Every structure is written in C-alpha cells, then in structure tokens.
XYZ file of C-alpha atoms in Angstrom:
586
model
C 95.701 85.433 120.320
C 94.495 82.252 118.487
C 92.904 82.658 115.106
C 89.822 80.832 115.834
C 89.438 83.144 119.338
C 89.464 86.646 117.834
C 87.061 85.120 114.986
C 85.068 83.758 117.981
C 85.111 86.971 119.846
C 84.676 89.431 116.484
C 81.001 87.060 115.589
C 80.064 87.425 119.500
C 80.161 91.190 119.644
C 77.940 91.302 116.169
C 75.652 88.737 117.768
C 75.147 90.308 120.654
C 74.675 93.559 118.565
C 72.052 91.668 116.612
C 69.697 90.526 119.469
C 70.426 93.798 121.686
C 66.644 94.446 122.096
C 67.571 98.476 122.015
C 67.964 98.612 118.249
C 65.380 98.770 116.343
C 65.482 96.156 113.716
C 64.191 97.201 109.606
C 62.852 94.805 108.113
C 64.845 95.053 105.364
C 68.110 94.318 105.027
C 69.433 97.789 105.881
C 72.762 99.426 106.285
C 72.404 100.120 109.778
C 70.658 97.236 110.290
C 72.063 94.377 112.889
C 71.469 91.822 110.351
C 73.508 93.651 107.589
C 77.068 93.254 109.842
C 76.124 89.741 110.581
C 75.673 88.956 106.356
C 78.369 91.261 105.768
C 81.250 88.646 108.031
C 79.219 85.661 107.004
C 79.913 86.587 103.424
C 83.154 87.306 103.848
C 83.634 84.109 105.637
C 82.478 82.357 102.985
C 84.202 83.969 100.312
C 88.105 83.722 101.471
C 90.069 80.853 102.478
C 91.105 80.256 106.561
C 94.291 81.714 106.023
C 93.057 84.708 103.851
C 90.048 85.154 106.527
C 92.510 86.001 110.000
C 94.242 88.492 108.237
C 91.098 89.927 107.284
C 89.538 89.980 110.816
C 93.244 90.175 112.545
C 93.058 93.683 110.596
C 89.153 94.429 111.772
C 90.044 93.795 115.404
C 93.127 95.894 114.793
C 91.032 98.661 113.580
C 88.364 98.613 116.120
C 91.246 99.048 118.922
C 92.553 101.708 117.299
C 89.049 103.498 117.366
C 88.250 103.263 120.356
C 91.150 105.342 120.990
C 91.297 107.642 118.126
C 88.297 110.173 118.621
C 89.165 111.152 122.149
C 93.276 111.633 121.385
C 93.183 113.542 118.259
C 90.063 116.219 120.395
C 93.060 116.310 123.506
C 95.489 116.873 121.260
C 94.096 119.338 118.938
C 92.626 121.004 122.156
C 96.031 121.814 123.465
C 97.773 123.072 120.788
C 95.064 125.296 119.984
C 95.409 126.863 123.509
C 99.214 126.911 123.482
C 99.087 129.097 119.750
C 96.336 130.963 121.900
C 98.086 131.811 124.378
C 101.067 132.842 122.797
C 102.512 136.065 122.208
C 104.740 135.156 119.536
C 102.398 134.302 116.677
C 98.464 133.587 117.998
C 96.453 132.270 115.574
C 93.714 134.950 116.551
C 95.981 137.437 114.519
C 95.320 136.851 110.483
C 98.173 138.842 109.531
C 100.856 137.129 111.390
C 98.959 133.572 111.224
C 99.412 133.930 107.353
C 102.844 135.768 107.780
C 103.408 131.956 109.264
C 101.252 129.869 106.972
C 103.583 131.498 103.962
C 106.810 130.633 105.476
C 105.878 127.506 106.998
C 104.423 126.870 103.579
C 107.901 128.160 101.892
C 109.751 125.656 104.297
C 108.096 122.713 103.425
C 108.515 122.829 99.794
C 112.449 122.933 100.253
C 112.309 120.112 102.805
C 109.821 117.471 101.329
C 109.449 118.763 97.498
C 106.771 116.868 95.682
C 103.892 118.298 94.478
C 105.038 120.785 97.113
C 108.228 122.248 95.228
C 106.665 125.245 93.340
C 105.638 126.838 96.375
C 109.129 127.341 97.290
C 109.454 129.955 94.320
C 105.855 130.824 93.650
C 104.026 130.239 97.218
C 100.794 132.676 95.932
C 100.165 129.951 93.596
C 98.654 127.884 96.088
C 94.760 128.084 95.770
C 93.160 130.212 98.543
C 89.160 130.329 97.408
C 85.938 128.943 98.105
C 83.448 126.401 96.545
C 79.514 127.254 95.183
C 77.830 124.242 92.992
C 75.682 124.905 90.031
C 72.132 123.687 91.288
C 72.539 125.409 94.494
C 73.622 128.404 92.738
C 72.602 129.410 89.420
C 69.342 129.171 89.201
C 66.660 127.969 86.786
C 67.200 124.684 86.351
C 64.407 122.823 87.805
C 62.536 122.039 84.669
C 65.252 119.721 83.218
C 66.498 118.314 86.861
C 66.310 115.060 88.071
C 66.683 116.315 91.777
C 64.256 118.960 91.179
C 61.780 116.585 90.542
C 62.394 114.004 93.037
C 61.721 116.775 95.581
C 59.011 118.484 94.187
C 57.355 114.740 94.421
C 58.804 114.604 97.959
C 56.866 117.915 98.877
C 60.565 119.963 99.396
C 61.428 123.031 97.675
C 63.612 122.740 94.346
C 66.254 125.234 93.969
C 63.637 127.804 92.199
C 66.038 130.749 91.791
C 68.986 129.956 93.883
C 70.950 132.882 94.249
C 70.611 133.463 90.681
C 74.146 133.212 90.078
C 73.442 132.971 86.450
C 72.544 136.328 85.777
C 74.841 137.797 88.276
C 77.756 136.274 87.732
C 79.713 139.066 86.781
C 79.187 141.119 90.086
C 79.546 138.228 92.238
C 83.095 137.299 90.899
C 83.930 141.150 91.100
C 82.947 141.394 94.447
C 84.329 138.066 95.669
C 87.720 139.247 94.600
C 87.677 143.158 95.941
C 86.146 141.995 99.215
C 87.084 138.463 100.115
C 90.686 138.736 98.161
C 90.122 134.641 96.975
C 92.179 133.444 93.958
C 90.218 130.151 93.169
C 86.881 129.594 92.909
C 85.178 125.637 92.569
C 82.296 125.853 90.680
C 79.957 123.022 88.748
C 78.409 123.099 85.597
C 74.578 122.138 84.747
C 75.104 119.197 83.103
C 71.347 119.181 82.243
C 71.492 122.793 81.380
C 74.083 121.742 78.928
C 71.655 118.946 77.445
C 68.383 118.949 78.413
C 67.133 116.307 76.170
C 69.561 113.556 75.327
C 72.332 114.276 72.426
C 71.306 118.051 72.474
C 73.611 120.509 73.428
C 73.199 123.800 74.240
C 75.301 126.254 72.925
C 73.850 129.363 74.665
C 74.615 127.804 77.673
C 78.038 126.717 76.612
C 78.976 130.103 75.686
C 77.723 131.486 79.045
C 79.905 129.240 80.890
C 82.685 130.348 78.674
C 81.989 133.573 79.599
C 82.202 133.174 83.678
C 85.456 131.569 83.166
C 86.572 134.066 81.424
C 85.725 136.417 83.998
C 87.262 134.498 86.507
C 90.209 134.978 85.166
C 90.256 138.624 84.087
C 89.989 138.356 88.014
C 92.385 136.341 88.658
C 90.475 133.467 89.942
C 91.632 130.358 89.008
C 88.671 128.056 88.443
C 88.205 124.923 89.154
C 85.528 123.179 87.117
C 83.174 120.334 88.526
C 81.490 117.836 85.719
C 79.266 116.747 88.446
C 77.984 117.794 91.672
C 75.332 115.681 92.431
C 72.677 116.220 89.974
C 71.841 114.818 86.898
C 69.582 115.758 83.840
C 65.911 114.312 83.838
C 66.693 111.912 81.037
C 69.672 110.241 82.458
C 67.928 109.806 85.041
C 65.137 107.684 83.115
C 67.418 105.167 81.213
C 69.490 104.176 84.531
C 71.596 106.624 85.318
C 74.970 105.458 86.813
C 73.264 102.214 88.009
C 74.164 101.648 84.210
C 77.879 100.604 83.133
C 77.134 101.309 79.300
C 75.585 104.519 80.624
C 79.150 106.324 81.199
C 79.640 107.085 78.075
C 76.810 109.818 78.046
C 78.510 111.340 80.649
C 82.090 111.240 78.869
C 80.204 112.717 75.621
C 79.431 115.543 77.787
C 82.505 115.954 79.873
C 84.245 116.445 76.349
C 81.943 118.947 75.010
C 82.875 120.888 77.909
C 86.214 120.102 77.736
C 85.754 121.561 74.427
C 84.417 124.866 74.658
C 86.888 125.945 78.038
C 89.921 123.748 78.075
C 91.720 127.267 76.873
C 91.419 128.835 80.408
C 90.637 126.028 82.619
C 93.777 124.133 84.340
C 91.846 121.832 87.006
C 89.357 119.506 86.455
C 87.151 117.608 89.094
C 85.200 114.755 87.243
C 82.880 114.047 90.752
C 82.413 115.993 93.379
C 81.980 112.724 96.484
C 80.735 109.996 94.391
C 79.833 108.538 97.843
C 77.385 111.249 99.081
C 75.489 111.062 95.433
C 75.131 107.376 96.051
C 73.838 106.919 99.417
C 71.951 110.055 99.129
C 69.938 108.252 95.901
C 70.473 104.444 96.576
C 70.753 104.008 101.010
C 69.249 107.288 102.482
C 66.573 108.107 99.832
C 67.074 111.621 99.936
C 68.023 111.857 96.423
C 67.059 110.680 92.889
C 66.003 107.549 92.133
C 64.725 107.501 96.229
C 65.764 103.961 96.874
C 66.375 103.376 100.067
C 69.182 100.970 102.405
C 70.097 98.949 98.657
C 73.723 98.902 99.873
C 74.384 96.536 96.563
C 73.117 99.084 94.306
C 74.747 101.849 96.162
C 78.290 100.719 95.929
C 77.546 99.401 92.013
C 76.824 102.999 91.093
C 79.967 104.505 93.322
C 82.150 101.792 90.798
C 80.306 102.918 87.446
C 81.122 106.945 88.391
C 84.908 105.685 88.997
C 84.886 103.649 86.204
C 82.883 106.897 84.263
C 85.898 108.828 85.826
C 88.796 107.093 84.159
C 87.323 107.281 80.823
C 86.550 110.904 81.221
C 90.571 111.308 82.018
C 91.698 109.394 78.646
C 90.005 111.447 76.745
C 90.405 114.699 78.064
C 93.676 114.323 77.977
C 93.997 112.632 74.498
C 92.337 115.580 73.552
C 94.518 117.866 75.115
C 97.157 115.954 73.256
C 96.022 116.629 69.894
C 94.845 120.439 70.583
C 98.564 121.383 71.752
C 100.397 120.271 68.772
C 98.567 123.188 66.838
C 98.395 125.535 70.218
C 101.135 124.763 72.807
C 99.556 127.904 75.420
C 96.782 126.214 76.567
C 97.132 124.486 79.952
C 96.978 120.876 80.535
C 94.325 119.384 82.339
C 94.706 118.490 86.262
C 92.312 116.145 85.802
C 91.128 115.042 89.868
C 87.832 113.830 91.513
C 86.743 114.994 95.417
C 86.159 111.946 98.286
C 84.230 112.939 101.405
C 85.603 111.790 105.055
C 83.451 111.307 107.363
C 85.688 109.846 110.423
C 83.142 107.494 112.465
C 83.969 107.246 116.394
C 82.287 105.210 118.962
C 80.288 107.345 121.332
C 81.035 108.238 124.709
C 80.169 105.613 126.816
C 80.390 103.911 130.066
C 79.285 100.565 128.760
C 83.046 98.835 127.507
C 81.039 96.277 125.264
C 78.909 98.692 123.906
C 81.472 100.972 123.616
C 83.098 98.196 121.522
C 80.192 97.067 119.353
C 80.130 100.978 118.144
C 83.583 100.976 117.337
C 83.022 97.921 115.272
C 80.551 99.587 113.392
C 82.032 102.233 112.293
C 85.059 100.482 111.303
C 82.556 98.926 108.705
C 80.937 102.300 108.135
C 84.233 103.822 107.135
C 84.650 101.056 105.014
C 81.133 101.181 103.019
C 82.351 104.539 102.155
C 85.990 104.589 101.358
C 87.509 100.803 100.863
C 86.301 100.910 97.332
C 87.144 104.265 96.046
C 90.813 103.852 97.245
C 91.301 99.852 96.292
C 90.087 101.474 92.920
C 93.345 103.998 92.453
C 95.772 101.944 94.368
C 95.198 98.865 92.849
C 93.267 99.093 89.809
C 90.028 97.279 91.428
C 86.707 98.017 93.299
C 86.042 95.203 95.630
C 83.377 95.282 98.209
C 81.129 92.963 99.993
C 77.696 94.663 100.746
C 77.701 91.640 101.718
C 77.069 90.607 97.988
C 80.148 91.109 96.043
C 80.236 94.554 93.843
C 83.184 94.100 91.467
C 85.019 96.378 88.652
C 88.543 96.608 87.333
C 89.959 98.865 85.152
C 93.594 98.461 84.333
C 94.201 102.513 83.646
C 93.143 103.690 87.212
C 96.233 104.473 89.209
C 97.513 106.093 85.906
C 94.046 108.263 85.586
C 93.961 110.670 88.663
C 96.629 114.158 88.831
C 95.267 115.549 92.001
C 92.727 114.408 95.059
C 89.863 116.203 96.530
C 88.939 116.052 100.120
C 85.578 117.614 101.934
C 85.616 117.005 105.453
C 83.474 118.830 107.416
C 82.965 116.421 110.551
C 82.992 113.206 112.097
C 79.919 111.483 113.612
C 79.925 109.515 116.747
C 77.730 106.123 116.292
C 75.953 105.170 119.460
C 75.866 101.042 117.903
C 74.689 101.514 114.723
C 73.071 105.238 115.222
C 74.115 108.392 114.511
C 74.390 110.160 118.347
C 73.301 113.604 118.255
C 75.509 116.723 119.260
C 74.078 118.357 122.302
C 77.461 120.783 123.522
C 76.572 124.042 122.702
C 80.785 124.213 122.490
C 80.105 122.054 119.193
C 76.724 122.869 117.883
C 76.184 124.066 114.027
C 73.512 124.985 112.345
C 73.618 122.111 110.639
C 72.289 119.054 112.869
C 74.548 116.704 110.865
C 77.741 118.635 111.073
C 79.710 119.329 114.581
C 81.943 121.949 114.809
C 85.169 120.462 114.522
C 88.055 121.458 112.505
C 90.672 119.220 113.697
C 88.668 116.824 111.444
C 90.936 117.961 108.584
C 94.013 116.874 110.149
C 92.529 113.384 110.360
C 90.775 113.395 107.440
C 94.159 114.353 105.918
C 95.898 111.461 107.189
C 93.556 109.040 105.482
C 93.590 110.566 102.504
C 97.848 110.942 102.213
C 97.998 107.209 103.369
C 95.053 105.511 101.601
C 95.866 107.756 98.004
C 97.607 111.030 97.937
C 101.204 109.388 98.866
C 100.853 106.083 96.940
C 100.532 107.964 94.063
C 102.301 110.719 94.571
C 99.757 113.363 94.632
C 98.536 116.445 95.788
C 95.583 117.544 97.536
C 93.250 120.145 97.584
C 90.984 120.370 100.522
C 87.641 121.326 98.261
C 85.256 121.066 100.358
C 84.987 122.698 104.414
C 83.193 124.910 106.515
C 80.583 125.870 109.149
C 76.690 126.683 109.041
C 75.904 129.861 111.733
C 73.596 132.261 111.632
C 74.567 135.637 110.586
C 74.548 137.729 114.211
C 77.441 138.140 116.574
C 77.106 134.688 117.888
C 77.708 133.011 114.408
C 80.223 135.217 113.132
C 82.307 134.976 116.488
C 81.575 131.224 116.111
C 82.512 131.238 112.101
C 85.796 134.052 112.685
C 86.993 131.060 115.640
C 86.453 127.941 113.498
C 88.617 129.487 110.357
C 91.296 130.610 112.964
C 91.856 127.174 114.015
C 91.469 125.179 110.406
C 93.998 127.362 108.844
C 96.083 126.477 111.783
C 95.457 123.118 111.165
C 96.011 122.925 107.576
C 99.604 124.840 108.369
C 100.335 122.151 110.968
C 100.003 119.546 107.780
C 102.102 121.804 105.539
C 104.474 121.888 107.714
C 104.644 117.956 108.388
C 104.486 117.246 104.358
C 101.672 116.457 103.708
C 101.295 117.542 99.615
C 98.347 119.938 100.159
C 97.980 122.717 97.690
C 94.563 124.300 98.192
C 91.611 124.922 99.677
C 87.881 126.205 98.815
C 85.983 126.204 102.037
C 81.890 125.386 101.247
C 81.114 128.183 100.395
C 81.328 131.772 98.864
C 77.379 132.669 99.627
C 74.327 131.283 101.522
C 72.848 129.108 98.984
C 70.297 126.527 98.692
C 71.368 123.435 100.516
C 70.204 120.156 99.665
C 66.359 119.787 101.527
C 65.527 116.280 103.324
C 62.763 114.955 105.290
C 64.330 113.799 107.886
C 64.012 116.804 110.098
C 61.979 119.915 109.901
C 65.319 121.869 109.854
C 66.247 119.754 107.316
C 62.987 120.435 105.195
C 64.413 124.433 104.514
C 66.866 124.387 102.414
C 68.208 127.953 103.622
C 68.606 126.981 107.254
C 72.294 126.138 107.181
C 74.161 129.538 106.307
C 77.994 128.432 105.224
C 78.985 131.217 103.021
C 81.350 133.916 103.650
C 78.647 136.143 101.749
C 74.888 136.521 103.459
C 72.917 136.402 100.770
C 69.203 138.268 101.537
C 66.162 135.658 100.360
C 63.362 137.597 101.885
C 61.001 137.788 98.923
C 59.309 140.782 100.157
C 62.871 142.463 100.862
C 63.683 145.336 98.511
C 66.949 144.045 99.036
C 66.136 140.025 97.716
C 69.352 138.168 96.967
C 71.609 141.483 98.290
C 75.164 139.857 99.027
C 76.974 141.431 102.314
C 80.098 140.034 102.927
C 79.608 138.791 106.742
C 81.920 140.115 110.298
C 82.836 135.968 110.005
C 84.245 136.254 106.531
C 86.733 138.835 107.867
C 89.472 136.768 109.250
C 89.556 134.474 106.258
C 89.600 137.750 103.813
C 92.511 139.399 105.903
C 94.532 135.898 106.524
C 94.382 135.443 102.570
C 94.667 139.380 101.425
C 97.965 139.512 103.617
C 98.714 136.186 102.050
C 99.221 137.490 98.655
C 100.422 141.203 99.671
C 103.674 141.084 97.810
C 105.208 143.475 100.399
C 104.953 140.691 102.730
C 106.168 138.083 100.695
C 109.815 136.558 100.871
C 112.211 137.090 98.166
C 111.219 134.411 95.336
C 113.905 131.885 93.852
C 114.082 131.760 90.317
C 112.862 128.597 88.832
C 111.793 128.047 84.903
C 108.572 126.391 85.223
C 105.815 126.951 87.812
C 104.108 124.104 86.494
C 106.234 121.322 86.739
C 106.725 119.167 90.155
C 110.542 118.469 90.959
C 111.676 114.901 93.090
C-alpha cells in the first residue's frame, strides 16, 4: 500500500472519530478526547521527516491489525488449554499438590534448557519468591497527618486510610501468621516515606528502627522482603514544592532512598525504587484521583513519569556505590537487586459489529498503550524518554540501560475501549468486585510477553510478577471464584516458565483486605474496603469485638497448599551442587 494511502486512511479513521456525534467532546484537551488523537498525529506529522513519518504510521497501522485480533485469540486460546489441564487426569490444575509437583519440575526444566536469570533454579528451585504484596499507606496505619494523599481526599470528602489494618503495631503477628498459615517466603512491602520525614530534612529514627525491626522479623521467618521506596504516596511537603513535576526535586527522594538504604541494606536483597510510576501519574496529573488533582494534563503527566525514571537511576548509583564502599569492610551483606514495577494494562477494541468502529477502537488503544508504556521502555532500552502528548516530553540519561537488575510487572486486567471509553464488564463469568478489574488471568501471559520483548530480554533480565489478584467477597461464591482464578494463573505463569520466559517471582496483591485507594467516580469506588483482594479477611466492623481479626479465607487455600507443597523438601528433586546461588550463569 502507498505511503500517502495508509497516511490518508490512518487521518480518516481519527476524523471520523472526531466528528462521531456519539462521543462526548471535553472541552479541554483531554486524553480521551477526539481532539487529543487528532493533535497527537498532527504533531507527529510535523515533527519527523516523510520518510521517518511512514515508518511511524506503517508501524501504527501494523499495530492496530494486530489488535483487532489479539483480545479474542489469546481468550480462545487460554480458554482451551484451561479445559484440556481440566479435564485431565494426569495432572489437573484443580489439584495444588500435583499442579506445584509440575510447576517445580517444569520450573527445574527450564533453568537447564534456557539458563539466564533462570539457572539457579536448577539447583535451588525454593529460591524462587512465592509471597504476596501489602503497601504502607494501605497498611500500616497512622499516617494521615503527614500525607499528601490523605489530604487530597479528606478535601475530596473520601476516607483517608485512618487506621488501615494497623499493620504497624501488629506486625509481628501478621508475619507469624502469614508464614504458619499461608506458607509464603516473600513478602513486598513499602515504606512511609513521609513517616520517615515528615517535615523536610528530618528523619525519623523511631520509625527507622521500626522498619528495621519488621525486616528483621521477616527474616527470622524466612520471608524474603522486598522493599518499595514508593508506592504512590508522598509526604505533605514534597508535595508543596512540586513534587516529581520537579527535575531538581529527585534528589529529595534519593536523600531518602539512601537513608533507608542505610539503616536495612544488611538484610534486604531486592529493591523496588517505584511501584507503577504510570498509575501515580495519571492518578495525580490525567484522572484527578490523586494528589495534586489535576486533571487530563497529558504533558504534565508523562513529564512527571520521566522525572521518577530519571529519580530512579540516580537512586541505583548510589545505592549501589554505597553498597560498594560498605562491603570492603563487611563482605556478608547482600547486594542490592535494585528494580522498579510497570503496570500492563492490555487495551482491546470492544466487541462489535460495526468494522469501522471496531477499527477506530483499536486505534485508540494502540495510542493508549502507548501513553502508558512507550516511554518507560524507550527509557531502559535506549537511554531516552520520548513522547508526544502531542507536545514533546523529553529526558535522557546516559546510565539507564546500565541502572535496572530486575523488572516488576502488575497486571491484573485488560480493558476493552468502546472508541475512546472504557466498556464496562457485564458477564457475570468475568465480574470482580472491582468495577475496573475483569477477571482474567490469562492477562499475565500477555502482559508477560510485552514485558520480555519491550525490557526483560533486551537487557537480560528477570521478572517478578509483583503485583496480581482478584477482589471477591468473602462467602462461598468469592472464595470458589478466588480458589478458580489462582488455579489457572499459576498455570499460566508455569506455561511461561516453561517457554523461558526469565520469571522468578510472584506476590499476588495482596496478603489482607486493606484499604484500597477511594475515588469519586463511582459510589463503589467511594469505600475504600469494597474490593477484598487479600488471602487474609481482615474484620473492620468497628463495633465488632473482633475489629481488624485476620482469618485466613477458604480462597487462600489453594494458593497456601500449591506453595506449602512447593517447598516440602520431601517433594523436592535431588538438588545439583552449584557454588553460588546468587550468581546467574550464560
């Protein structure tokens, strides 16, 4: 096809998108807006040279093709394997002990064949990380006087946090019981950054020793954490001089990534600078459902998702320069896996009997995907964040590619965009409890792709799938809902073992029912304890003699007996001796 006819074609289906009287039209210049895909070509247009520009939209109509197509085969696919292992006498994935008998060997297998960051688990296979996730603000409780989010929602009229689950003060029984009960050897886990320093320069040392002291108990229980420097939140005063909008603001944050670094880098081996830089950004700077509250400033948006990155490679230099010195006087501490966590949120074009409309979607969420994801991997795979919004965001930094040991990935869903809005899931089959989230673990497997291809191989990489899971009420329903949605994502995650892809954890969201991030957008929203995800019910009835009980839930069980079998050393195969579980072999 001629250059000048797929341009020709490409601008149509955005015009027509434009003047299609059944969208409604803000009148700013929104992300979802018709106008903002029509600036967004136009710009790019503009900005690259004819020969430049056909690759560009030779690879756009490329892309929306393979959309169109993508959604419905990976759903028939991942439908029929699930009822073949169903079926299936031999090994059914309904069975946790032989499932993980499998996941082991499968797991075993794979590290002899493709090696990698996959080697050690030929040798040591209990070493990879079976846990869970929490976050600090959801968790721990107490921290609404010195947070940012806190007091964006308290002037939004939605609860703060309040008390959480009070993790703070419980710590100690919760990482007991987390281990005796749910048999998990990794736990994610955030710290406060404004409990840490609640006024700027001012560090707590209280709180620094507390943290201390939950790490430490992690690993008395053989938990491996892995620490988060920032899951979404942000102290009241960084807030008020700019935050991440801010370049020259990063170095606060490095100041207090190495204090931290500082008082546990003697028990803590992985490091996550950001948990999903994206969903902190368009939560504060396109949705408004975070702090500052600006809304569809797409600009702004992806400047602050370049400053974290760029905030993110500095915080790697000097961790590990500091690592560097501290092990020439103390060569038993561990060095830092230093890593940050990318959401995937795979956008498909609704079902729909309309073949231009159909097409339009598709369109759109090519350019969805690529508001959230072009710049964060351009950023590791080539040094440089580069995206039209349609004004040009811009930042280089020559250490990137050199500054990342292991890659995050939370995928919970994809979204199907009826032209440029959200469609809303009305199967029961696929229902959560949270309206944002379908049921639909085969997610990972794409998910997984993208992040292997666009990162993880490139770089040669592992992955840890840190974030994943499903909100359902705590009755038989749920839990039969909850037991059938971890039988088929450990499948899943085998199946990508087993075709080499480097993955060497994961810490499904989350241990307990927590608080979950409130929005206005939806009265189910508006509660912050409607979406139950954790293995543990947690008990928030005020009145309840039994406030903030944890019960480990009938949906927990499959997880706790696919993992407990998991690292039963009766069941595990005969190790081979190797020197160094640490080190990856080529």
């Amino acid at each position: 096809m001629q250059a000048h006819v797929i341009r020709n074609v490409f601008f149509s289906f955005l015009l027509t998108i434009a003047i299609n009287p059944t969208i409604t039209k803000p009148e700013n210049d929104s992300f979802f807006s018709p106008s903002y895909y029509i600036n967004f070509i136009a710009d790019q247009y503009n900005a690259f040279n004819t020969k430049v520009w056909n690759t560009f939209i030779g690879k756009q109509i490329t892309a929306v093709i393979a959309k169109l197509s993508a959604a419905q085969i990976s759903q028939e696919k991942w439908n029929n394997l699930y009822q073949k292992k169903l079926s299936s006498a031999k090994s059914p994935i309904t069975d946790p002990i032989l499932s993980s008998n499998k996941f082991r060997a499968s797991l075993k297998n794979a590290a002899l064949k493709f090696k990698g960051p996959l080697y050690n688990f030929a040798a040591f296979p209990e070493d990879f990380l079976f846990g869970a996730s929490s976050s600090s603000y959801q968790y721990e409780g107490g921290l609404d006087e010195w947070n940012a989010n806190a007091q964006f929602y308290i002037k939004k009229g939605l609860p703060p946090a309040g008390d959480a689950i009070d993790f703070w003060n419980r710590y100690d029984g919760d990482i007991k019981q987390m281990k005796k009960e749910l048999g998990i050897n990794s736990l994610r886990l955030s710290i406060a950054w404004e409990r840490i320093e609640q006024t700027q320069g001012n560090y707590q040392q209280e709180a620094l020793n507390t943290y201390a002291t939950i790490i430490h108990a992690l690993k008395e229980n053989n938990i491996e954490p892995i620490i988060v420097l920032h899951h979404y939140t942000i102290p009241i005063w960084f807030q008020d001089i700019g935050g991440f909008e801010k370049r020259e603001n990063n170095k606060r944050f490095v100041e207090y990534a190495k204090k931290i670094y500082g008082s546990l880098y003697k028990h803590v081996k992985y490091w996550s600078t950001f948990n999903a830089i994206e969903g902190y950004a368009f939560k504060g700077y396109r949705q408004g459902d975070g702090p500052p509250g600006i809304v569809n400033n797409m600009k702004l948006t992806q400047q602050v998702m370049a400053h974290m990155l760029d905030a993110h490679v500095q915080v790697y230099q000097e961790l590990k320069q500091e690592y560097n010195i501290l092990k020439k006087t103390d060569d038993t501490i561990p060095e830092p896996r230093i890593g940050i966590q990318k959401n995937i949120v795979p956008l498909d074009p609704a079902p729909n009997n309309n073949p231009f409309k159909k097409t339009a979607s598709a369109g759109i969420s090519v350019i969805g995907e690529g508001a959230q994801n072009k710049g964060f991997f351009d950023f590791f795979t080539t040094g440089a964040f580069n995206v039209y919004t349609p004004k040009r965001v811009y930042l280089a930094n020559s250490q990137a590619r050199s500054s990342i040991d292991w890659i995050g990935l939370n995928i919970y869903s994809n979204m199907f965009m009826n032209l440029a809005s959200p469609e809303k899931e009305e199967s029961p089959q696929y229902l959560t409890e949270n309206p944002n989230y379908r049921d639909y673990p085969e997610g990972i497997y794409r998910a997984a792709e993208i992040i292997n291809k666009r990162i993880a191989q490139p770089l040669n990489i592992p992955i840890i799938i840190t974030e994943n899971g499903i909100a359902t009420k705590n009755d038989d329903a749920g839990n039969a809902k909850r037991t059938h949605f971890f039988q088929r994502t450990l499948y899943v995650i085998r199946k990508l073992i087993e075709e080499g892809y480097p993955i060497i954890g994961y810490t499904p969201w989350a241990s307990h029912d927590n608080y979950e991030w409130p929005s206005d957008k939806s009265e189910i929203q508006k509660d912050p304890y409607s979406r139950p995800y954790g293995f543990f019910h947690v008990n928030f009835d005020k009145k309840s003699s039994d406030h903030l009980k944890r019960t480990l839930k009938p949906g927990a069980h499959y997880y706790r007996d696919f993992i407990k079998n998991f690292f039963n050393p009766k069941a595990m195969p005969l190790k081979l001796q190797t020197n160094n579980r640490d080190t990856y072999h080529e």
